Short mmCIF file of C-alpha atoms and ligand atoms in Angstrom, two decimals:
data_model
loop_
_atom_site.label_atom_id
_atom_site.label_comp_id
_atom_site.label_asym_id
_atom_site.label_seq_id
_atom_site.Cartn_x
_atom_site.Cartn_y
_atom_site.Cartn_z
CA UNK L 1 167.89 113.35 48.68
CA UNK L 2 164.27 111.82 48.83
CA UNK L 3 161.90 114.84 48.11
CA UNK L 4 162.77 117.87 46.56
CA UNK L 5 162.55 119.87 50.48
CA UNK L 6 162.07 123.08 51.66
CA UNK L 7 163.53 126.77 51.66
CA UNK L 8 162.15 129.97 52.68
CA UNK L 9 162.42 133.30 52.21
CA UNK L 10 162.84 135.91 54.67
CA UNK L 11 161.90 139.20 55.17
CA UNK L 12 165.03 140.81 55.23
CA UNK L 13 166.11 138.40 51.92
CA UNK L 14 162.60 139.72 50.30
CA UNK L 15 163.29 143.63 50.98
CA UNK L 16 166.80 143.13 49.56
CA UNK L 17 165.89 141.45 46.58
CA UNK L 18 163.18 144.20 45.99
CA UNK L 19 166.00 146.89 46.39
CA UNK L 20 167.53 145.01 43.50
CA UNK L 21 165.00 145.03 41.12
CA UNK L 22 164.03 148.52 41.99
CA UNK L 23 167.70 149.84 41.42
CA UNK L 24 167.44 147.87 37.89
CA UNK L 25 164.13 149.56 36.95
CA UNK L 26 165.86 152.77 37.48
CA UNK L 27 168.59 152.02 35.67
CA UNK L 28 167.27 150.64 32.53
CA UNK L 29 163.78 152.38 32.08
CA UNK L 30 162.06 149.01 31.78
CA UNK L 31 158.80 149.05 33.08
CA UNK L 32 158.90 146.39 35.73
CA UNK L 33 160.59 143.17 37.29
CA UNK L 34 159.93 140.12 38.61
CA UNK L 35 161.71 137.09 40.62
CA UNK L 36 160.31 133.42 39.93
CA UNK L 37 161.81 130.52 41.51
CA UNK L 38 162.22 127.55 39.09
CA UNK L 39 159.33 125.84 40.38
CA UNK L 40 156.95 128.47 39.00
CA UNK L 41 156.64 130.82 42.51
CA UNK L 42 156.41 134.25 42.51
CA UNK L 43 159.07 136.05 44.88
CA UNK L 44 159.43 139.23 44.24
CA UNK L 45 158.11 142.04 42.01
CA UNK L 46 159.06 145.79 41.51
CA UNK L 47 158.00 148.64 39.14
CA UNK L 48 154.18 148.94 37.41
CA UNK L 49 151.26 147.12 39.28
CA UNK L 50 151.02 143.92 37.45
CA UNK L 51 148.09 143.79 35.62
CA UNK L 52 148.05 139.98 34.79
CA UNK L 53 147.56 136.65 37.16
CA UNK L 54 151.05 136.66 38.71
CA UNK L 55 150.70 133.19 39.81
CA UNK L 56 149.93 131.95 36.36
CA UNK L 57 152.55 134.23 35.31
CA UNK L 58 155.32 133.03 37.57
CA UNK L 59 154.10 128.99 36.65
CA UNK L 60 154.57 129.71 32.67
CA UNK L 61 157.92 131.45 33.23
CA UNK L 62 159.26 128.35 35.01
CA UNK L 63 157.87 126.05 32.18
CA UNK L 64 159.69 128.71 29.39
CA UNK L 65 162.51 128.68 30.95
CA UNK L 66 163.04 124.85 31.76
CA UNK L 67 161.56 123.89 28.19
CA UNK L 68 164.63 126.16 26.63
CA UNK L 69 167.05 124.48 29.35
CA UNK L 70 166.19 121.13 27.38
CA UNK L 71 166.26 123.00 24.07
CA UNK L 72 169.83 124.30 24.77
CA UNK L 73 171.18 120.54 26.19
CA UNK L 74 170.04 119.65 22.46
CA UNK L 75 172.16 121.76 20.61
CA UNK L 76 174.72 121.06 22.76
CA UNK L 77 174.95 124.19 25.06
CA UNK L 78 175.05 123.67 28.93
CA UNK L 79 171.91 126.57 28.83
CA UNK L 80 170.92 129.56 27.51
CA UNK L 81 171.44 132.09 30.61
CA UNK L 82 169.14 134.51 29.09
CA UNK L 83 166.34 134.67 26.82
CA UNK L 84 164.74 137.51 24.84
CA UNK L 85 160.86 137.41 24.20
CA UNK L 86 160.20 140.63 21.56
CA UNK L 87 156.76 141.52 21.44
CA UNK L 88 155.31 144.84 19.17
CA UNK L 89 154.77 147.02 22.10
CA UNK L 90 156.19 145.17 25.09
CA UNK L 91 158.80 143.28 25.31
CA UNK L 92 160.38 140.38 27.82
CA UNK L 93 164.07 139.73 28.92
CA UNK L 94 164.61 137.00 31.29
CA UNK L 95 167.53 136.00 32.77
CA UNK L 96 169.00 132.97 35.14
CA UNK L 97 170.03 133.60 38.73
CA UNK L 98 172.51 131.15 40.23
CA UNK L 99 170.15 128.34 38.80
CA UNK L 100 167.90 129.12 41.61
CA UNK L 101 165.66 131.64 39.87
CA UNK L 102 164.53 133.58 37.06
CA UNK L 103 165.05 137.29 36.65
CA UNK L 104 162.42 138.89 34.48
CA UNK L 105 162.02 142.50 33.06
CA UNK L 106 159.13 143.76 31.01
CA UNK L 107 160.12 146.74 28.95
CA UNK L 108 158.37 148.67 26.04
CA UNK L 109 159.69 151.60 23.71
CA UNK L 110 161.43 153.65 26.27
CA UNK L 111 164.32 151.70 26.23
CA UNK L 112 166.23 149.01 24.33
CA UNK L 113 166.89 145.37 24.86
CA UNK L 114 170.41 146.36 24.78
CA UNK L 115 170.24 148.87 27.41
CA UNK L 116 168.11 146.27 29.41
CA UNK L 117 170.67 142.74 28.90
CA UNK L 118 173.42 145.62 29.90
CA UNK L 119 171.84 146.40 33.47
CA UNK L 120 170.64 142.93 33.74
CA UNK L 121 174.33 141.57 33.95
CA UNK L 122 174.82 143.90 37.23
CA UNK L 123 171.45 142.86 38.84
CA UNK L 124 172.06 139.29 38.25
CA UNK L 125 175.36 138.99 40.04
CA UNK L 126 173.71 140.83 42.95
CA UNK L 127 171.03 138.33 43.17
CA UNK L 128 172.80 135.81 42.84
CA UNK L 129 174.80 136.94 45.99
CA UNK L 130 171.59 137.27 47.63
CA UNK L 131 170.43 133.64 46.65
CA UNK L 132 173.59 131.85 47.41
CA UNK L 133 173.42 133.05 50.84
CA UNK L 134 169.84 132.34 51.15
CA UNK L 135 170.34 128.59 50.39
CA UNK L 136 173.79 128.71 52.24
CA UNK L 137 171.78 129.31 55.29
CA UNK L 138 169.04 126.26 54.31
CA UNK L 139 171.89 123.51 53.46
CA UNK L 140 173.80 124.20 57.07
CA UNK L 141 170.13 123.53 58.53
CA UNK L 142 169.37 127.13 59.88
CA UNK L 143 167.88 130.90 58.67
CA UNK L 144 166.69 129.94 55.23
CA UNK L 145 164.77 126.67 56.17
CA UNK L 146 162.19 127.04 58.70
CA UNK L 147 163.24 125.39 61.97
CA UNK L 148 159.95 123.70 62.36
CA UNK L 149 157.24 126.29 60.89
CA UNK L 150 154.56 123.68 61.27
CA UNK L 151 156.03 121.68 64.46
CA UNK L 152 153.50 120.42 66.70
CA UNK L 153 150.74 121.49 64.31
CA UNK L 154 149.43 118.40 63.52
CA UNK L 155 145.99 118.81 65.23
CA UNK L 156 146.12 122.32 62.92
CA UNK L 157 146.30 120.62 60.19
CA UNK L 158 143.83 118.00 61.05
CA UNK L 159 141.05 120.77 61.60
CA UNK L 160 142.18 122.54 58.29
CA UNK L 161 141.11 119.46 56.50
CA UNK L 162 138.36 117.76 58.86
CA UNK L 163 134.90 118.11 56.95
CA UNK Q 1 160.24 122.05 46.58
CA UNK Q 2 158.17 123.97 49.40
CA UNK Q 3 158.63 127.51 49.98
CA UNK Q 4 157.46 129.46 53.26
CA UNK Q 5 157.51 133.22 52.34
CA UNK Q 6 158.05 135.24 55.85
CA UNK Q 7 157.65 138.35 53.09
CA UNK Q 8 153.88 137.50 52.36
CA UNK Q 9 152.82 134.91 54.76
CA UNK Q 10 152.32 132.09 52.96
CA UNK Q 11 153.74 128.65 52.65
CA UNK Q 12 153.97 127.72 48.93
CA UNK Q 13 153.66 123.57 47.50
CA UNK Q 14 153.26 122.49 44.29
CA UNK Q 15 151.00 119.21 43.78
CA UNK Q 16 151.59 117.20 40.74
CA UNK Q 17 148.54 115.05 39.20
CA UNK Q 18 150.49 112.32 37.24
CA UNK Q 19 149.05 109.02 35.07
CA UNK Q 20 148.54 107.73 31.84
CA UNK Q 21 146.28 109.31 28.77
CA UNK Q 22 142.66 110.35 29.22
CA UNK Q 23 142.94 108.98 33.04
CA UNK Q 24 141.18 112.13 34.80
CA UNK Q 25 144.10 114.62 35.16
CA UNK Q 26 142.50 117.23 34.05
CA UNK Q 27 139.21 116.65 34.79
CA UNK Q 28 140.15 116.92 38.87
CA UNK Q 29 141.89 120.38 38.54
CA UNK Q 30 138.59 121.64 36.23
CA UNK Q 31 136.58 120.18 39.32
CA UNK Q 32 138.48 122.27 41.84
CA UNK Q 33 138.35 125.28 39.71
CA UNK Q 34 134.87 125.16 39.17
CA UNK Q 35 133.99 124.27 43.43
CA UNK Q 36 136.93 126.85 45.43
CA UNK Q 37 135.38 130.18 45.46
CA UNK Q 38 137.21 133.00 43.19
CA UNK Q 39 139.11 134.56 45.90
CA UNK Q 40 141.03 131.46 47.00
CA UNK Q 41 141.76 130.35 43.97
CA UNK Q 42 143.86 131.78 40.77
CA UNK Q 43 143.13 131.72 37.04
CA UNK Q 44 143.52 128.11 35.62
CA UNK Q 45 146.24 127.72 32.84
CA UNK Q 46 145.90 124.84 30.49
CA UNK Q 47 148.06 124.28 27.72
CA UNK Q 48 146.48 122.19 25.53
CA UNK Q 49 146.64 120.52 22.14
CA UNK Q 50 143.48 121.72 19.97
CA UNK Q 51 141.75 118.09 21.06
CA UNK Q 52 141.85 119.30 25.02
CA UNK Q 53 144.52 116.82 25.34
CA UNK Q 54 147.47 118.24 27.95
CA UNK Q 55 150.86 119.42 25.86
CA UNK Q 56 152.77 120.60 28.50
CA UNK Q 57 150.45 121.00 31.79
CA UNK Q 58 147.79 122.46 33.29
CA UNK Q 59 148.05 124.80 36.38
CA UNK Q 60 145.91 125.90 38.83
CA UNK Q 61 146.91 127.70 42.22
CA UNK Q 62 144.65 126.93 45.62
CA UNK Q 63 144.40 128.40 49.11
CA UNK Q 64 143.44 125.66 51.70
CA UNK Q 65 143.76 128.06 54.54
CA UNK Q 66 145.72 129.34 57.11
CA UNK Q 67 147.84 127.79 59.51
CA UNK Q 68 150.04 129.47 62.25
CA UNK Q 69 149.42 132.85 60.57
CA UNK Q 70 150.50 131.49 56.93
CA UNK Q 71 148.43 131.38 54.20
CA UNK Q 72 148.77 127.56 52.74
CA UNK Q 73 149.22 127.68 48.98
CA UNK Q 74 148.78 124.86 47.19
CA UNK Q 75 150.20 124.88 43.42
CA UNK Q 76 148.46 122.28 41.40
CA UNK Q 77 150.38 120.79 37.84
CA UNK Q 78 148.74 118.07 35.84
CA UNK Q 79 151.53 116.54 33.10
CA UNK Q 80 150.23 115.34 29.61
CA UNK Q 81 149.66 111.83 30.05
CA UNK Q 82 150.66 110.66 26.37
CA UNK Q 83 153.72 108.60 26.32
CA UNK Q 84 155.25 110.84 23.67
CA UNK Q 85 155.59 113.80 26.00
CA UNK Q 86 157.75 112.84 28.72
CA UNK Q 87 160.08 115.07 27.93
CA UNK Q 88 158.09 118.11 29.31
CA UNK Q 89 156.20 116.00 31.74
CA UNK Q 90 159.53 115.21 33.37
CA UNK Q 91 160.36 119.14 33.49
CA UNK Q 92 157.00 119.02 35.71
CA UNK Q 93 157.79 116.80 38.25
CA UNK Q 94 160.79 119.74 39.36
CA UNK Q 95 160.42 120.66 42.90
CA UNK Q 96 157.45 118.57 43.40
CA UNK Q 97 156.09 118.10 47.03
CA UNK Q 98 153.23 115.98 46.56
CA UNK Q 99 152.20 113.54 44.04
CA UNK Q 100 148.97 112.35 42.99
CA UNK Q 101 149.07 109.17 40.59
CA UNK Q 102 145.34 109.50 38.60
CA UNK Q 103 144.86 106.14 37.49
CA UNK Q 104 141.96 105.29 34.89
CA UNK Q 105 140.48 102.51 36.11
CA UNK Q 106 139.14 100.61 33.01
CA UNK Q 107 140.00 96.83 33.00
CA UNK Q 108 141.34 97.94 29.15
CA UNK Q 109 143.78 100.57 30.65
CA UNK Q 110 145.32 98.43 33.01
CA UNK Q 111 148.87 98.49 30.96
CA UNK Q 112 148.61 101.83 30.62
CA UNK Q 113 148.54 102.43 34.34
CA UNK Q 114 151.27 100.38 35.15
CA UNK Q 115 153.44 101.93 32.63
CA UNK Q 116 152.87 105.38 33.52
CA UNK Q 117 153.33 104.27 37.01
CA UNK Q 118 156.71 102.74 36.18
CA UNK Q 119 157.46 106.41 33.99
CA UNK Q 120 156.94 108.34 37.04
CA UNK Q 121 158.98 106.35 39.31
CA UNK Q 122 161.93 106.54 36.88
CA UNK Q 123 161.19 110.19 36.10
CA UNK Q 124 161.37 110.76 40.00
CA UNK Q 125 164.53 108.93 40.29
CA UNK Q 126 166.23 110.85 37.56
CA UNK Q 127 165.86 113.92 39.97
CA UNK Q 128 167.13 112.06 43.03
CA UNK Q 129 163.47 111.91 44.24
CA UNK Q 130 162.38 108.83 46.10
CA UNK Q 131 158.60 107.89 45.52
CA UNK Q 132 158.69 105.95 48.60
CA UNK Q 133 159.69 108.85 50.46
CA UNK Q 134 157.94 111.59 49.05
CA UNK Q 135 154.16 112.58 50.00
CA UNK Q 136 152.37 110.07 47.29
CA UNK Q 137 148.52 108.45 46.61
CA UNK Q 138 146.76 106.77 44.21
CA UNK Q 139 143.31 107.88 42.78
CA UNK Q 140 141.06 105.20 40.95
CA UNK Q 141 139.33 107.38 38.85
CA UNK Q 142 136.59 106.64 36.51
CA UNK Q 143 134.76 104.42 39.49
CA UNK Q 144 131.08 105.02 37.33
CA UNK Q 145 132.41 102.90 34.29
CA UNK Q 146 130.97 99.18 34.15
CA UNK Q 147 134.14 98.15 33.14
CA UNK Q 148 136.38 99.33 35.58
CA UNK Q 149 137.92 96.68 37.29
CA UNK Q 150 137.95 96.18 40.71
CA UNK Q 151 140.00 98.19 43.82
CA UNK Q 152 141.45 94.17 44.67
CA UNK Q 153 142.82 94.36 41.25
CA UNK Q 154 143.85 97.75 40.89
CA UNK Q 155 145.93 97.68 44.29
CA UNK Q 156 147.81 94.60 43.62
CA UNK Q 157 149.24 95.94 40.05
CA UNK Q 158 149.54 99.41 40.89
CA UNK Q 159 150.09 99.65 44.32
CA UNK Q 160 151.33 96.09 45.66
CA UNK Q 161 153.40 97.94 48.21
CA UNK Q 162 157.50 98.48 49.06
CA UNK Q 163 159.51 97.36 51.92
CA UNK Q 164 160.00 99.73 54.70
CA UNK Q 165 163.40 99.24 56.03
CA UNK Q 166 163.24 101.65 58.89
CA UNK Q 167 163.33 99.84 61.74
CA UNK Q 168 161.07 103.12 63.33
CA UNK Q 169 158.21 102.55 60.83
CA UNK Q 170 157.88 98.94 61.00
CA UNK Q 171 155.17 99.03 63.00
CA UNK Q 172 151.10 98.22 61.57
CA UNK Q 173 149.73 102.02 60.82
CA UNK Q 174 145.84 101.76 60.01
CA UNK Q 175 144.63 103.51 56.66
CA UNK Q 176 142.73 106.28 57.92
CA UNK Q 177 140.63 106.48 54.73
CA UNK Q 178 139.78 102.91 55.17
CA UNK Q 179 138.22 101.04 58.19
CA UNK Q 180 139.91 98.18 59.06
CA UNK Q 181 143.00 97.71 55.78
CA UNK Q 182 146.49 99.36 56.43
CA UNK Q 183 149.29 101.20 54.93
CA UNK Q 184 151.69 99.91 56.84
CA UNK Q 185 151.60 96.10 57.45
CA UNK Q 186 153.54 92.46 57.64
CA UNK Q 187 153.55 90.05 54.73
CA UNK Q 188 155.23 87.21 54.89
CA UNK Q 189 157.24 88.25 57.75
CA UNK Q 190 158.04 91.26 56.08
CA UNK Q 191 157.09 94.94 56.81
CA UNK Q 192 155.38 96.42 53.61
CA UNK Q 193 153.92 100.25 53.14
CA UNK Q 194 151.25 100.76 50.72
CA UNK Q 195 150.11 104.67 49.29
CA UNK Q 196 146.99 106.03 50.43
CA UNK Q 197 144.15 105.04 47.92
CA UNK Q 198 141.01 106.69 46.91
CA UNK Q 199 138.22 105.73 44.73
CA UNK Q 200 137.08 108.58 42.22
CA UNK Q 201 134.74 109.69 39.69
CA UNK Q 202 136.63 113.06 38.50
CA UNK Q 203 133.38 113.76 35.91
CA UNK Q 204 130.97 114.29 38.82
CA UNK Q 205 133.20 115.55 41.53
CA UNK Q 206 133.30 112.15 43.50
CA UNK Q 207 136.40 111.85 45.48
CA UNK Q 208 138.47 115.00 43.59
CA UNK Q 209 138.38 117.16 47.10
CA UNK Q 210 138.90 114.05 48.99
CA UNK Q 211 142.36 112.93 47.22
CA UNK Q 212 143.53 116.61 47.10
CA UNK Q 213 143.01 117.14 50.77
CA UNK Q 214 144.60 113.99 51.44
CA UNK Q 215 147.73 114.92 49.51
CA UNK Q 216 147.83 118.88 51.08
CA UNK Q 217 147.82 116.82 54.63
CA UNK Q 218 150.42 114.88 53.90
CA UNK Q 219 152.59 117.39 52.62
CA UNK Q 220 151.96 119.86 55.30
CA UNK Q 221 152.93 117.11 57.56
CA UNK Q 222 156.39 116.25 55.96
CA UNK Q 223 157.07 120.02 56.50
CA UNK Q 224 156.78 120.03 60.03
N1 GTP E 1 133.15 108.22 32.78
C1 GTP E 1 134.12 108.99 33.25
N2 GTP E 1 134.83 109.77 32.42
C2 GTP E 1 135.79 110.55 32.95
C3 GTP E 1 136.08 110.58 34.33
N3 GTP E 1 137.08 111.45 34.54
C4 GTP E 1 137.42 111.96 33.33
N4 GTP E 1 136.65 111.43 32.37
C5 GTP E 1 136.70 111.72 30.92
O1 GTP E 1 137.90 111.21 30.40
C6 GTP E 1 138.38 112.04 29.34
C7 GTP E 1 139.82 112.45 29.59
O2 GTP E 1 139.90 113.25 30.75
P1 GTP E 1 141.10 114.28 30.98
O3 GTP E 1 140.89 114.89 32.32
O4 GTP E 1 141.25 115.20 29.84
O5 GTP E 1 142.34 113.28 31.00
P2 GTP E 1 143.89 113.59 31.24
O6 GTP E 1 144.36 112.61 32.24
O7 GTP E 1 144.08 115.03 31.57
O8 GTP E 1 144.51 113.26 29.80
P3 GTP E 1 145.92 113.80 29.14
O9 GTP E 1 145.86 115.29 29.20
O10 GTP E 1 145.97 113.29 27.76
O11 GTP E 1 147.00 113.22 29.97
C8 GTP E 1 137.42 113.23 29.27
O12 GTP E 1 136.51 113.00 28.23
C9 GTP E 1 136.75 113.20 30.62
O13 GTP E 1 135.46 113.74 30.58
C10 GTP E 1 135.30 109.73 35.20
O14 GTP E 1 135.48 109.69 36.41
N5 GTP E 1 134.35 108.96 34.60
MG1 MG E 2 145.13 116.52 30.68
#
């Protein structure tokens, strides 16, 4: 590998991970969920409206997650899959998926972080179905990577940037 | 690692501003923050030791535009500079499609540019990443300083070039950015590439826009 390349995400792989997080919410009471990739992009959300900068949201949650990844080689662990965050009110549980992404839930009094790791285990394994066939797709060089998005667009891109 | 979102329309890259201590880092994404109007920018997240120096990164999300009906997202990282943190600014350089190299360009910092040039390639490498390969320039920042030395200089420690094996690319490819020097070129009867170059003072604004819509280019080009 030279670069660290490209994937994408498509609609039909968006609406299904959505029906995931949206059967979790259900399930557990938690107030909403999010996808982030490991790079620190927002994918998905369900649940409440989010009332905080998801980008800078999504960007932290990477850096969390892949600080603790170091933290957990340390000790001698291959990773911590999950991590709890326990705040007065609300609360954060996040979880890896397939070491592609990071599953997070935001939950308050209405349920436990019990109840939430419990329905996170189910979620998890369906997202991880979800992501494995995603990048499946990208590594035999079709439906996940964008056959040539930006082919041809080279005088596009030129007027995007010409001052 | 680039992401094109068929969902929301928008083609996602992250942009890492790398280089030694007190080169500029910051001071670029604080520019851009501060010039791209609210609604095509996000909220900038700096983490920060209590002396403004970078402790893990600072982040701050751009739209250049559309293309093709995408919106082109541009996710910019700076790392913490100080050699005692390259533990977390390796965990930075994950996924990263475009690299920016900020180098301070005070005849005094010279050894500190070529070692956090030298920490980048290796932290690069450790990811399978090839900085030859990847979408890559220089900035000379701090171009206002009396004693910064001069671009002659800079080039031939920091960016002396790398041989380009593929018999496709050995051919002479002009430096757009500069009339009448190249990137890609023959020295001693051998083909060399250089990185694109650009002179900066990050303070006043000089140059910041410049480099980063160099780097978007690029990058947007190696997705084609
Ligand atoms: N004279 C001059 N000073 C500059 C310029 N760019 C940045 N500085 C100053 O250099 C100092 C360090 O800048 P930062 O942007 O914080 O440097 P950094 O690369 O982020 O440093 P770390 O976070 O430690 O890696 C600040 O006091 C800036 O104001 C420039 O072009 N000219
Ligand atoms: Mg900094």
């Amino acid at each position: 590998m030279t670069g660290a390349g490209t994937w994408s995400i498509a609609e039909d792989d968006h609406r299904k991970i959505t029906e995931h997080l949206a059967a979790l919410l259900q399930e557990s009471q938690a107030r909403c969920a999010l996808v982030v990739d490991r790079t620190g992009q927002m994918l998905a959300n369900a649940g409440d409206a989010l009332k905080f900068d998801p980008a800078a949201f999504a960007s932290l949650t990477a850096a969390d997650f892949s600080a603790n990844d170091q933290l957990a080689k340390m000790i001698g662990e291959p990773e911590f899959a999950s991590l709890f965050h326990q705040g007065e009110k609300e609360s954060m549980y996040l979880a890896d998926v397939a070491r592609r992404a990071i599953l997070v839930v935001l939950f308050d009094q209405r349920t436990t972080v019990g109840m939430v790791r419990l329905k996170v285990k189910q979620t998890v394994t369906d997202l991880s179905r979800v992501f494995e066939e995603m990048f499946g797709r990208a590594s035999q060089g079709g439906g996940a990577k964008a056959p040539g998005l930006l082919e041809g667009a080279e005088d596009e891109i030129d007027k995007l940037f010409g001052d | 690692m680039s992401m094109i979102n068929y969902a929301s329309r928008e083609i996602n890259c992250k942009l890492v501003y790398y280089g030694p201590g007190l080169g500029g880092k910051t001071t670029n994404l604080e520019h851009v923050y501060t010039k791209v109007a609210p609604d095509q920018r996000g909220k900038m997240v700096s983490l920060a030791t209590e002396t403004e120096r970078t402790l893990f990164f600072d982040f701050l999300p751009v739209d250049l535009g559309t293309i093709r009906g995408f919106k082109t997202r541009f996710h910019l990282y700076t790392v913490p500079g100080q050699v005692y943190y390259n533990a977390s600014r390796k965990l930075i350089l994950k996924g990263v499609d475009g690299v920016v190299f900020v180098a301070d360009s005070q005849v005094e910092r010279m050894e500190a540019n070529v070692e956090a040039m030298q920490n980048l390639y290796d932290n690069m490498a450790q990811y399978g990443y090839d900085l030859t390969k990847v979408p890559f320039l220089i900035q000379y920042n701090k171009r206002d300083l009396p004693n910064a030395a001069p671009i002659k200089d800079l080039q031939a420690q920091l960016n002396p070039g790398w041989p380009v094996e593929d018999p496709a690319k050995q051919k002479p490819a002009p430096d757009p950015w500069h009339a009448g020097e190249s990137l890609v070129f023959q020295q001693d009867g051998a083909w060399v590439e250089r990185a694109p170059y650009f002179e900066a003072v990050a303070v006043t604004g000089e140059g910041v826009f410049e480099t980063l819509k160099a780097v978007a280019k690029l990058v947007l080009i190696t997705l084609g």
